[in-house]
Coordinates of C-alpha atoms and ligand atoms in Angstrom, one line a residue:
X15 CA -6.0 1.8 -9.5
X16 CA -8.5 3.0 -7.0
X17 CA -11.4 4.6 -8.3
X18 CA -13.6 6.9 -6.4
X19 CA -17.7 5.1 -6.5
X20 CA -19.2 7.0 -8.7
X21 CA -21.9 9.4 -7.6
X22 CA -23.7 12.8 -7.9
X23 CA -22.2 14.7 -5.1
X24 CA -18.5 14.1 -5.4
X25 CA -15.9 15.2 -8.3
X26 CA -14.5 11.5 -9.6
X27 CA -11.0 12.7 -10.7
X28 CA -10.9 16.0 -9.2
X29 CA -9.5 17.0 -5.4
X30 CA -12.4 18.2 -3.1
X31 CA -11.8 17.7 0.7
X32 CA -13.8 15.2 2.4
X33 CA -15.7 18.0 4.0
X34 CA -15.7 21.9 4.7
X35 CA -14.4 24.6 2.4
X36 CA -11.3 24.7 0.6
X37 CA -9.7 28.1 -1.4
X38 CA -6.3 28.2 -3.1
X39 CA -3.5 25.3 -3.4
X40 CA -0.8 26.4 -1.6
X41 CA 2.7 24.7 -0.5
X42 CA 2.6 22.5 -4.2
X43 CA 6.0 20.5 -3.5
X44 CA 7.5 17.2 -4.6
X45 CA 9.9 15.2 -2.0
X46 CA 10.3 11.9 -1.5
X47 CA 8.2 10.6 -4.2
X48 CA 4.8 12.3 -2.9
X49 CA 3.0 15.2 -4.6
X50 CA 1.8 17.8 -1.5
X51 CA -0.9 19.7 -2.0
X52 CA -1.9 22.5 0.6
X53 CA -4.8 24.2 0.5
X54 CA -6.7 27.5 1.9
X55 CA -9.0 25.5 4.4
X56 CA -11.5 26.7 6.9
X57 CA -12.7 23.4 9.0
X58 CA -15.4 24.7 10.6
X59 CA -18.0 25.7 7.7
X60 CA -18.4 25.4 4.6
X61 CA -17.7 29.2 3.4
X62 CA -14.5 31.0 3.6
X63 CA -13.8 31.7 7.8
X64 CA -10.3 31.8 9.6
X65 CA -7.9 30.1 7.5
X66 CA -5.5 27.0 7.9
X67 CA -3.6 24.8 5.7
X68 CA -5.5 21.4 4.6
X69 CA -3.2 18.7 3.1
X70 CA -3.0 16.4 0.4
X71 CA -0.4 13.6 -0.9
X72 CA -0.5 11.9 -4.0
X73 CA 2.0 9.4 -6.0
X74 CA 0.5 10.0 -9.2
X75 CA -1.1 14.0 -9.1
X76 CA -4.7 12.2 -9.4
X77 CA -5.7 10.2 -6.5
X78 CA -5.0 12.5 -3.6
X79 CA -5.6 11.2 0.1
X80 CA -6.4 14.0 3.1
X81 CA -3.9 13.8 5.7
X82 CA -4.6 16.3 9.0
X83 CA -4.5 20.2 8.9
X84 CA -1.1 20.9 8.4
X85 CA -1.1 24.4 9.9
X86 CA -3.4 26.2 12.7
X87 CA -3.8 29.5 13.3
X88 CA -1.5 31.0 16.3
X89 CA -0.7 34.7 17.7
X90 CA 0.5 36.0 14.8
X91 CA -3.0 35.2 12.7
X92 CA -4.6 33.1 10.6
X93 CA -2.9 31.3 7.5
X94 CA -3.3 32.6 4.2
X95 CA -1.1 31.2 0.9
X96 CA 2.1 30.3 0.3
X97 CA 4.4 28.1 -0.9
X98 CA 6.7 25.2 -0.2
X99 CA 10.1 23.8 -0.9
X100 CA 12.6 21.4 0.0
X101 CA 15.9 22.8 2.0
X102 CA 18.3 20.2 0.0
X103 CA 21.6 22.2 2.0
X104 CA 20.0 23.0 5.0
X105 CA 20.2 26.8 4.4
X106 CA 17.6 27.7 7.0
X107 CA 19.7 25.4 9.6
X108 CA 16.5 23.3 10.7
X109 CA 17.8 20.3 9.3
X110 CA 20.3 18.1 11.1
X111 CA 19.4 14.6 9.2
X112 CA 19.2 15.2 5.3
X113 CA 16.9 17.6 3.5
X114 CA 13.4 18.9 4.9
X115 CA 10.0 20.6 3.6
X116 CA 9.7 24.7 4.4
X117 CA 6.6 26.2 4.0
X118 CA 6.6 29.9 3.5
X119 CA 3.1 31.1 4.2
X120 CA 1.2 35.2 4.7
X121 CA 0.4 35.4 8.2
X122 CA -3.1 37.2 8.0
X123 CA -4.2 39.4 11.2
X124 CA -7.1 41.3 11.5
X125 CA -6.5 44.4 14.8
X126 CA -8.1 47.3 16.0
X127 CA -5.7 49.6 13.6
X128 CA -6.2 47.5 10.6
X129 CA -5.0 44.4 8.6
X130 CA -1.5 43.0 9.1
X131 CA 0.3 40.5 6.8
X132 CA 3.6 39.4 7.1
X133 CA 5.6 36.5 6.0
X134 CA 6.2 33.1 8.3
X135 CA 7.9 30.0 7.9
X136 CA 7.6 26.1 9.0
X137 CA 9.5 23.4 8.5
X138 CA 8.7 19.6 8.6
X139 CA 11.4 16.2 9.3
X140 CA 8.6 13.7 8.5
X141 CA 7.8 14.6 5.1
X142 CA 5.1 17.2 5.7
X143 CA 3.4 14.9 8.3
X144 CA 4.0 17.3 10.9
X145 CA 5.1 21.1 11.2
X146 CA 7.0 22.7 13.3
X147 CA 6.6 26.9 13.2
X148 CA 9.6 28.9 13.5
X149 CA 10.0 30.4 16.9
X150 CA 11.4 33.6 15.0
X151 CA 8.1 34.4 13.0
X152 CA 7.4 36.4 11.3
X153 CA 10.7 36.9 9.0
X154 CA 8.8 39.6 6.5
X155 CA 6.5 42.2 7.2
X156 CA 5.5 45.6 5.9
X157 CA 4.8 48.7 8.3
X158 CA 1.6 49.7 6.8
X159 CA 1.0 47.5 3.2
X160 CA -2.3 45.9 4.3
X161 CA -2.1 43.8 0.9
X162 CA 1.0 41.9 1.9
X163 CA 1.0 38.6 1.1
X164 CA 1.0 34.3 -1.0
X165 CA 5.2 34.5 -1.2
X166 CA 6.1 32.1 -3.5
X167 CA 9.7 30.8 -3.4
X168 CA 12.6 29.2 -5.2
X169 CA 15.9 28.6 -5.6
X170 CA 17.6 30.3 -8.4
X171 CA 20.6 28.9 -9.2
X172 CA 22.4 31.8 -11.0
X173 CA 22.4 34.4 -8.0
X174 CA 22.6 31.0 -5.3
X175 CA 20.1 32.6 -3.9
X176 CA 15.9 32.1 -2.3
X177 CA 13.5 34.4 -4.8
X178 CA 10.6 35.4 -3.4
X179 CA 7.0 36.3 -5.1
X180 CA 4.9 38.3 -3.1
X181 CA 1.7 40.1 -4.1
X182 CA 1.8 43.4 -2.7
X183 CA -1.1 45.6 -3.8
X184 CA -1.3 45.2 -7.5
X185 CA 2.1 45.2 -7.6
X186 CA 4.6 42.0 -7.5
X187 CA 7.7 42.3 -5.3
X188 CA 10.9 40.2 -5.5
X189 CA 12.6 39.1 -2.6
X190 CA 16.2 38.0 -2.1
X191 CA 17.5 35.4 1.0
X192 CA 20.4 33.2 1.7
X193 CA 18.6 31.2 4.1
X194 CA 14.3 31.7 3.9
X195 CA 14.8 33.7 7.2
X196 CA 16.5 37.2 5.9
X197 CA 15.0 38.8 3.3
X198 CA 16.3 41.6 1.1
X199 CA 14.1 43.7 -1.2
X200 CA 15.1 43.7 -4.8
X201 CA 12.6 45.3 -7.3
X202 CA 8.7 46.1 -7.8
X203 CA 7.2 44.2 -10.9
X204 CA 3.9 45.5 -12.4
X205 CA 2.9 49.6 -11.9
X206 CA 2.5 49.6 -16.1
X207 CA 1.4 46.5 -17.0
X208 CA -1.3 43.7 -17.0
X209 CA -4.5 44.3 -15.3
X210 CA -5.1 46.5 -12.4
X211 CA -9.0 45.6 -12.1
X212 CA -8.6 43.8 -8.9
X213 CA -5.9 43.5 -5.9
X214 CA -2.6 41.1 -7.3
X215 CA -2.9 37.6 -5.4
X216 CA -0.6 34.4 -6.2
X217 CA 2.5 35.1 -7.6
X218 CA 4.4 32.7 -9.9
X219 CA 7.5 32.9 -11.5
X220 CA 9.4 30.1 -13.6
X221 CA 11.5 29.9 -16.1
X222 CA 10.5 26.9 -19.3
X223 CA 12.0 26.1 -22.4
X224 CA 10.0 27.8 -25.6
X225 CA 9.1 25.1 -27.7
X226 CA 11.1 24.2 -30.7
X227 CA 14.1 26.4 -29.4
X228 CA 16.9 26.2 -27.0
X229 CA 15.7 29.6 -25.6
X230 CA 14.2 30.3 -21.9
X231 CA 11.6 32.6 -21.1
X232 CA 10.4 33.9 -17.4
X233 CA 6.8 33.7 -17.4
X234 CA 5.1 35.5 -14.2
X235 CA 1.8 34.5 -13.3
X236 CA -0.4 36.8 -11.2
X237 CA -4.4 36.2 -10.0
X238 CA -6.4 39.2 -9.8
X239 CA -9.2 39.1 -7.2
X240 CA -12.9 39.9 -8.2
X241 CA -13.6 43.4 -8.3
X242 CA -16.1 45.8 -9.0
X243 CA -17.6 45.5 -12.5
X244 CA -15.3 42.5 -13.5
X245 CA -17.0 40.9 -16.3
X246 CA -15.0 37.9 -15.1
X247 CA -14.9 37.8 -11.8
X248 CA -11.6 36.5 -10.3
X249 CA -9.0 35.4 -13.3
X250 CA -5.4 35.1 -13.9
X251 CA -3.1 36.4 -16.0
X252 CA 0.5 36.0 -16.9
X253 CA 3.6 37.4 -18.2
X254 CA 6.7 36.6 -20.2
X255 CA 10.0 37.9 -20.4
X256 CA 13.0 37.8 -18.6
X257 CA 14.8 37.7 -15.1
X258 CA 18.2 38.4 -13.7
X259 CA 17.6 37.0 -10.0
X260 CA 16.6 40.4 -9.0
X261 CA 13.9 42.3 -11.7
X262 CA 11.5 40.5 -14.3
X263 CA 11.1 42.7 -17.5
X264 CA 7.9 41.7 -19.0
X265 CA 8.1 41.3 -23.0
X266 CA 4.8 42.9 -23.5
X267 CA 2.3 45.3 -21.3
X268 CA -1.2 44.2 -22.4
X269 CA -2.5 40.8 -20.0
X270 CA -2.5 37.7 -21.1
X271 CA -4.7 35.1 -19.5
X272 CA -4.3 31.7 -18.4
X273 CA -8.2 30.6 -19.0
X274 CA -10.8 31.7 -20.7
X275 CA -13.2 30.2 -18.4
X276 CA -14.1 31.5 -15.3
X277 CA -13.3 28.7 -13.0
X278 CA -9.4 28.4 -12.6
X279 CA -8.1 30.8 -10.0
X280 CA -5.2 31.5 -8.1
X281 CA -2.9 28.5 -9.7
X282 CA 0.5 27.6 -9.2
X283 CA 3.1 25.6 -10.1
X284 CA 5.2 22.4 -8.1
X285 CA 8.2 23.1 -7.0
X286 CA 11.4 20.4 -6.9
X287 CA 9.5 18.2 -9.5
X288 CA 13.4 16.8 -10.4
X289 CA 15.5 18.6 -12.7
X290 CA 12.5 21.1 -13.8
X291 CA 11.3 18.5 -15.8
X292 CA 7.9 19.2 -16.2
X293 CA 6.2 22.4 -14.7
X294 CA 2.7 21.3 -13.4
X295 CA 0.5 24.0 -12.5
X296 CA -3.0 23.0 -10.2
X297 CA -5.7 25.5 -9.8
X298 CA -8.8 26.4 -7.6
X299 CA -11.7 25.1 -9.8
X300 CA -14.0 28.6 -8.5
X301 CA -14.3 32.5 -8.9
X302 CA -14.6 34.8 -5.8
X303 CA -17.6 36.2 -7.4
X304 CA -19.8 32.8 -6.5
X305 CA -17.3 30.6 -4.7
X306 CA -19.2 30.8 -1.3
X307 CA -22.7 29.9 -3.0
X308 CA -21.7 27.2 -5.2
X309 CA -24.1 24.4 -4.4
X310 CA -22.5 21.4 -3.1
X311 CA -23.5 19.7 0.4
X312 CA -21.0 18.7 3.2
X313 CA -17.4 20.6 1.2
X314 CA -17.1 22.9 -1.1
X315 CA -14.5 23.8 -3.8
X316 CA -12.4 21.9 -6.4
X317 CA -9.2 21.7 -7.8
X318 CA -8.7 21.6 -11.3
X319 CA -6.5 18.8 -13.3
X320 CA -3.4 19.3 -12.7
X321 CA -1.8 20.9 -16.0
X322 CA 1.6 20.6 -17.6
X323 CA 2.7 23.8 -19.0
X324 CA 5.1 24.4 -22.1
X325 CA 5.7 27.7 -23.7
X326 CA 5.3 28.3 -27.8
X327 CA 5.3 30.9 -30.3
X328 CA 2.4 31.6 -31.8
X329 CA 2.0 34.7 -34.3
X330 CA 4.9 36.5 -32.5
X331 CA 3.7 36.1 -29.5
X332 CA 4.8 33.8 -26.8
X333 CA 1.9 31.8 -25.0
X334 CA 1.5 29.3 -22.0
X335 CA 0.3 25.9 -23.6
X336 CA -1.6 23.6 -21.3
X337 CA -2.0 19.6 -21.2
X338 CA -3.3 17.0 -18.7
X339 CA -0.6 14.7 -17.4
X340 CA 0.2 11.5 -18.3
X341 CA -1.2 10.4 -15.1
X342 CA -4.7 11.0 -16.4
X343 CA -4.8 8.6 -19.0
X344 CA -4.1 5.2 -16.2
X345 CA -7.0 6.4 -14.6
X346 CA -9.4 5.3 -17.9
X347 CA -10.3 1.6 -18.6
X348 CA -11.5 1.8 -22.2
X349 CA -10.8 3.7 -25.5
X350 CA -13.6 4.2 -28.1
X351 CA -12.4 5.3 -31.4
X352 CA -14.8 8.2 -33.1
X353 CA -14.5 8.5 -36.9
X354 CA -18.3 10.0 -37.5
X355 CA -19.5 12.9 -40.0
X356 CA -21.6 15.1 -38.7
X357 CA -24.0 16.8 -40.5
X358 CA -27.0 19.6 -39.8
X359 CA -28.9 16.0 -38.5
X360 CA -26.6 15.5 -35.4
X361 CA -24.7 12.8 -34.4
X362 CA -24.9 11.0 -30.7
X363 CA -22.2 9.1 -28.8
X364 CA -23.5 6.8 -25.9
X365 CA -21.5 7.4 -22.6
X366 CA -21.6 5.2 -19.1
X367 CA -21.5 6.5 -15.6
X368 CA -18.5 8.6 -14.8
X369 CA -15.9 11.3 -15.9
X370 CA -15.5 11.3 -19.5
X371 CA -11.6 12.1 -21.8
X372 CA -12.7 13.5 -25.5
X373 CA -10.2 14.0 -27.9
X374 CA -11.5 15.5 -31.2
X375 CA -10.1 16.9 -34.5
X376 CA -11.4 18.0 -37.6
X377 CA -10.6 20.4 -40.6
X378 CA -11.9 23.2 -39.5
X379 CA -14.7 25.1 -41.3
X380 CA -14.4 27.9 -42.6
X381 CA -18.1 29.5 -41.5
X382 CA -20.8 28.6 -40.0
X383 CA -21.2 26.6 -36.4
X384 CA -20.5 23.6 -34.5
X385 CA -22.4 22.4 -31.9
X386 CA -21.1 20.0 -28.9
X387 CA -24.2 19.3 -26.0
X388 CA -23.2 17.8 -23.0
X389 CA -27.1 16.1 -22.5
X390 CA -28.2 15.6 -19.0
X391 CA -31.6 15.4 -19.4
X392 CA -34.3 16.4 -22.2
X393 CA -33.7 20.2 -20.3
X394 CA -30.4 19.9 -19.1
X395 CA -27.3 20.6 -21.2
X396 CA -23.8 21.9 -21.3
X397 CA -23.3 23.8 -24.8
X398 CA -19.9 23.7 -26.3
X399 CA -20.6 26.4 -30.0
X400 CA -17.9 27.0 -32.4
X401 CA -18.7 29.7 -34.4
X402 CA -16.6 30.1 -37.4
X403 CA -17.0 32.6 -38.7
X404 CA -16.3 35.0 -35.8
X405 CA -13.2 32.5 -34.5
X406 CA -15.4 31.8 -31.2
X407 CA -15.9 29.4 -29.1
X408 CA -18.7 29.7 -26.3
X409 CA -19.5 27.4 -23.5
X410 CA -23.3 27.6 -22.3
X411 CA -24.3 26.7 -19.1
X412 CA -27.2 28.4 -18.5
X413 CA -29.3 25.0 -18.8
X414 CA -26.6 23.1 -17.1
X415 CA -28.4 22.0 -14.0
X416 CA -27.7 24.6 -11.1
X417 CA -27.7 27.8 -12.0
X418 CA -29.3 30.2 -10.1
X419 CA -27.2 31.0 -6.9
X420 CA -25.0 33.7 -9.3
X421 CA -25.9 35.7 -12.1
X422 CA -22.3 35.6 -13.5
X423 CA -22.4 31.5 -13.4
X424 CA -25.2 31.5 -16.2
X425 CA -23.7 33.9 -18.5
X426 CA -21.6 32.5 -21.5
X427 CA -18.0 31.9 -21.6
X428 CA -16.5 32.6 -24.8
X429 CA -12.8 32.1 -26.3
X430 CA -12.0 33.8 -29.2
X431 CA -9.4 31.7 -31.9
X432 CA -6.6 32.4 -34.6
X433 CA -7.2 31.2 -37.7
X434 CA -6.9 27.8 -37.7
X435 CA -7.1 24.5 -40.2
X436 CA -7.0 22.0 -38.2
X437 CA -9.4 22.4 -34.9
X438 CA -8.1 19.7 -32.0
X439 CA -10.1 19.6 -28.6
X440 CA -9.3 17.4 -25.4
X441 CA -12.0 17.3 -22.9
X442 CA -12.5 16.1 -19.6
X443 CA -15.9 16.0 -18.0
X444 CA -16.1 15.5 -14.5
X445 CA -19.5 15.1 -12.2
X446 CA -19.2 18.9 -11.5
X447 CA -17.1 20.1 -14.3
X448 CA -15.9 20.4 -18.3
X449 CA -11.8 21.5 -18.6
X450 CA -11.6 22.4 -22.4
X451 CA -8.0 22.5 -24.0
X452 CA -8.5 23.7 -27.7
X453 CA -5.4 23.4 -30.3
X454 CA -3.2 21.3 -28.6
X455 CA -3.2 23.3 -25.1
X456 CA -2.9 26.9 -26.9
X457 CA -6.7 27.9 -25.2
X458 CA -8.2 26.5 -21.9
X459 CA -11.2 27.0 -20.7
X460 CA -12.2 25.6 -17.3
X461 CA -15.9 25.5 -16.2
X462 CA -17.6 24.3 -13.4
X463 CA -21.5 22.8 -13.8
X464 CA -24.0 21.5 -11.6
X465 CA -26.1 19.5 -13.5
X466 CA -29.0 17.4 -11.0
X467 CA -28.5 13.8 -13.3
X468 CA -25.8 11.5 -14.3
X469 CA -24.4 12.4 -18.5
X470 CA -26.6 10.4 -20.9
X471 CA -24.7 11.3 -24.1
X472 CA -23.0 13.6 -25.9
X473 CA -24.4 15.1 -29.0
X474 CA -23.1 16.7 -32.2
X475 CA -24.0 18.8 -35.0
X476 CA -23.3 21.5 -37.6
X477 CA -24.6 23.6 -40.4
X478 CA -21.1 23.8 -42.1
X479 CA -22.0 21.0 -44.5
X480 CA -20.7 17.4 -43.7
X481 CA -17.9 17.7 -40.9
X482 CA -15.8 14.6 -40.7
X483 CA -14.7 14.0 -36.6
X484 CA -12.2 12.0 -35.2
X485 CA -10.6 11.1 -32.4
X486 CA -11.4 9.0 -29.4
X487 CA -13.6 9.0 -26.0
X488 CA -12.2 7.4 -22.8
X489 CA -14.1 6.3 -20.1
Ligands
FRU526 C1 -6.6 34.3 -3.1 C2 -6.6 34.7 -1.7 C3 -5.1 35.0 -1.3 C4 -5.1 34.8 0.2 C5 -6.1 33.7 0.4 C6 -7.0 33.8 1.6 O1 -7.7 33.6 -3.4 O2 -7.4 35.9 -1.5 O3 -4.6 36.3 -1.7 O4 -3.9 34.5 0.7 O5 -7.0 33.7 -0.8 O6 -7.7 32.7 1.8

């Protein structure tokens, strides 16, 4: 186990490049044991500028190292999202030794008539080391669709067939190919549907298990950039339903959304994790609407946790359920147990230097509020509130530390709940953030802070009469 030194200016179990900025993962692929992360990265500042591909491998989705840019600019433009996979038959015909890595990235030009974006590919025979670009690029563009772009791909297995995601507008189109090079249109997902408050960025689409059944479901998920008179900012939503190989059919037409907080944006999932057997989604730990001004030094931007997704039925409705990895727990020495009633007096539990795991349950109350401080200083604090009796829960940070570089970062977050009797919370607490799953991964709310001093404790109190809490802190 290598742990990062502990300090106030670097994330301890979060990825943040060594330096410059970083935007969305991109190219999320597993292959020879390695988890590769790609990244939206401009190495020459710390805001958003011409964009290239950084790179990150890990053997355990935690402790990440930076390897060198994967992909530069060239005559066809800079390099916005994409995807990755692994050619296992050699369909594109780049592979004479065994299987290789593809990316499929948005070539982004900017010319004197206007933006172009059109689809590229690359492919790599040293596990993603190097890349070579295709000398046919690019293999899918659009005559006049300036919003044309982050194709995310997979082989479905029904139709033998590459799918491709791509946002187009606020629409999602699908995309047919044999072998990543020819693409054939197949259907538009999205005119009546969802939210249409921002352009469509980010495509997903999956199939998972629904809990507790033998049943599939599609689920698409689709990021909506910020746009005028977003409460949110940028946020992502999702869809379930169905898929043929050639049209999703969503099951319902209002949004649903992956995160009530504001800070996970444009996530998506691994692809060849073997056998499907877990579907791990990463985030970009920002919103579009402060991104550029967040105040770190030498780098800015995080990822979140990586998160395992499930699907369940809750109240006739099927949801996305979230959980940390496995992988997280290793990264912990030692396990306090909490068994502590808390009353309208407050209780505190000591923490030491670094990230903190809180897992908490109690019987829920049936009014009043519960209060969870994340204590900095005398002045500084994170505010977790349950409030009962209107099924809320809100997460202050107005008083977190940094605040004042965006008037959306200071203003609450709030989740609203189902009735519930049982309330279960997993935390993680990182130097520059709080990722909240509440009952069992059913909410998440992800939340960046920027408090100036290391966490001195965490405090806890309520005026629902005596609340017995349990669980268990690691550290
Ligand atoms: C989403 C996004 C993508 C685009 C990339 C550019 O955050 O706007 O649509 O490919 O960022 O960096």
């Amino acid at each position: 186990m290598s742990l990062t030194k502990v300090n106030l200016s670097r994330p301890y179990l979060h990825y943040a490049p060594e330096k410059n900025w970083m935007n969305d993962p991109n190219g999320l692929v597993f292959f020879n044991n390695e988890y590769h992360l790609f990244y939206q990265y401009h190495p020459n500042g710390t805001t958003w500028g011409p964009m290239h591909w950084g790179h990150a491998v890990s053997r355990n989705l935690i402790d990440w190292e930076e390897l060198p840019i994967a992909l530069y600019p060239d005559q066809h433009g800079t390099i916005f999202s994409g995807s990755a996979v692994v050619d296992w038959h050699n369909t594109t015909g780049f592979f004479n030794d065994g299987p290789g890595l593809v990316a499929i990235f948005t070539h982004h030009k900017e010319t004197d008539s206007g933006i172009v974006q059109s689809q590229s590919l690359a492919y790599s025979t040293d596990s993603g080391r190097t890349w070579i670009k295709y000398e046919g690029n690019p293999v899918l563009s659009h005559p006049s669709n300036p919003d044309f772009r982050d194709p995310k791909v997979f082989w479905h297995d029904e139709s033998d067939k590459w799918v491709m995601v791509l946002a187009t507008g606020q629409t999602i189109s699908i995309y047919s190919s044999q072998n990543l090079i020819n693409w054939v249109f197949e259907s538009e997902f999205g005119t009546n549907v969802g939210s249409h408050e921002g352009v469509w960025e980010c495509p997903d689409l999956f199939a998972l298990k629904v809990e507790g059944t033998n049943e599939d479901k599609w689920v698409m998920i689709v990021s909506i950039g910020d746009g005028e008179g977003l409460a949110y900012g940028s946020r992502t939503q999702y869809f379930t339903g169905s898929f043929d190989g050639k049209t999703f059919i969503s099951e319902h037409s209002e949004a649903k959304w992956l995160d009530d907080g504001r800070d996970q944006y444009a996530g998506v999932t691994f692809s060849d994790i073997p056998a499907d057997s877990r579907r791990i989604l990463i985030g970009w730990m920002s919103n579009w609407r402060y991104a550029n001004q967040v105040p770190t030094d030498s780098w800015r931007s995080q990822m979140t946790l990586p998160r395992e997704l499930t699907l369940k039925e809750c109240e006739g409705h099927t949801k996305l359920v979230q959980h940390f990895p496995k992988e997280l727990e290793q990264w912990f020495n030692h396990t306090t147990e909490i068994e502590r009633t808390v009353n309208s007096n407050g209780i505190n539990i000591d923490v030491e230097q670094g990230p903190v795991y809180l897992d908490l349950n109690t019987p829920c109350p049936k009014s009043g509020e519960l209060q969870i401080a994340l204590n900095y200083s005398d002045q500084t604090h994170t505010v977790i509130q349950f409030n009962f009796n209107e099924k809320k829960l809100s997460l202050k940070r107005s008083n977190s530390g940094k605040v004042d570089f965006s008037e959306l970062f200071s203003k609450d977050q709030e989740l609203f709940f189902r009735d519930l009797t049982e309330l279960q919370l997993t935390m993680v607490i990182d130097t520059f953030s709080v990722e909240l799953l509440m009952n069992n991964g059913e909410y998440a709310l992800t939340s960046l802070q920027f408090p100036d001093e290391f966490l001195k404790g965490i405090s806890l109190k309520t005026d629902a009469g005596e609340v017995l809490i349990k669980g268990v802190m690691k550290q």
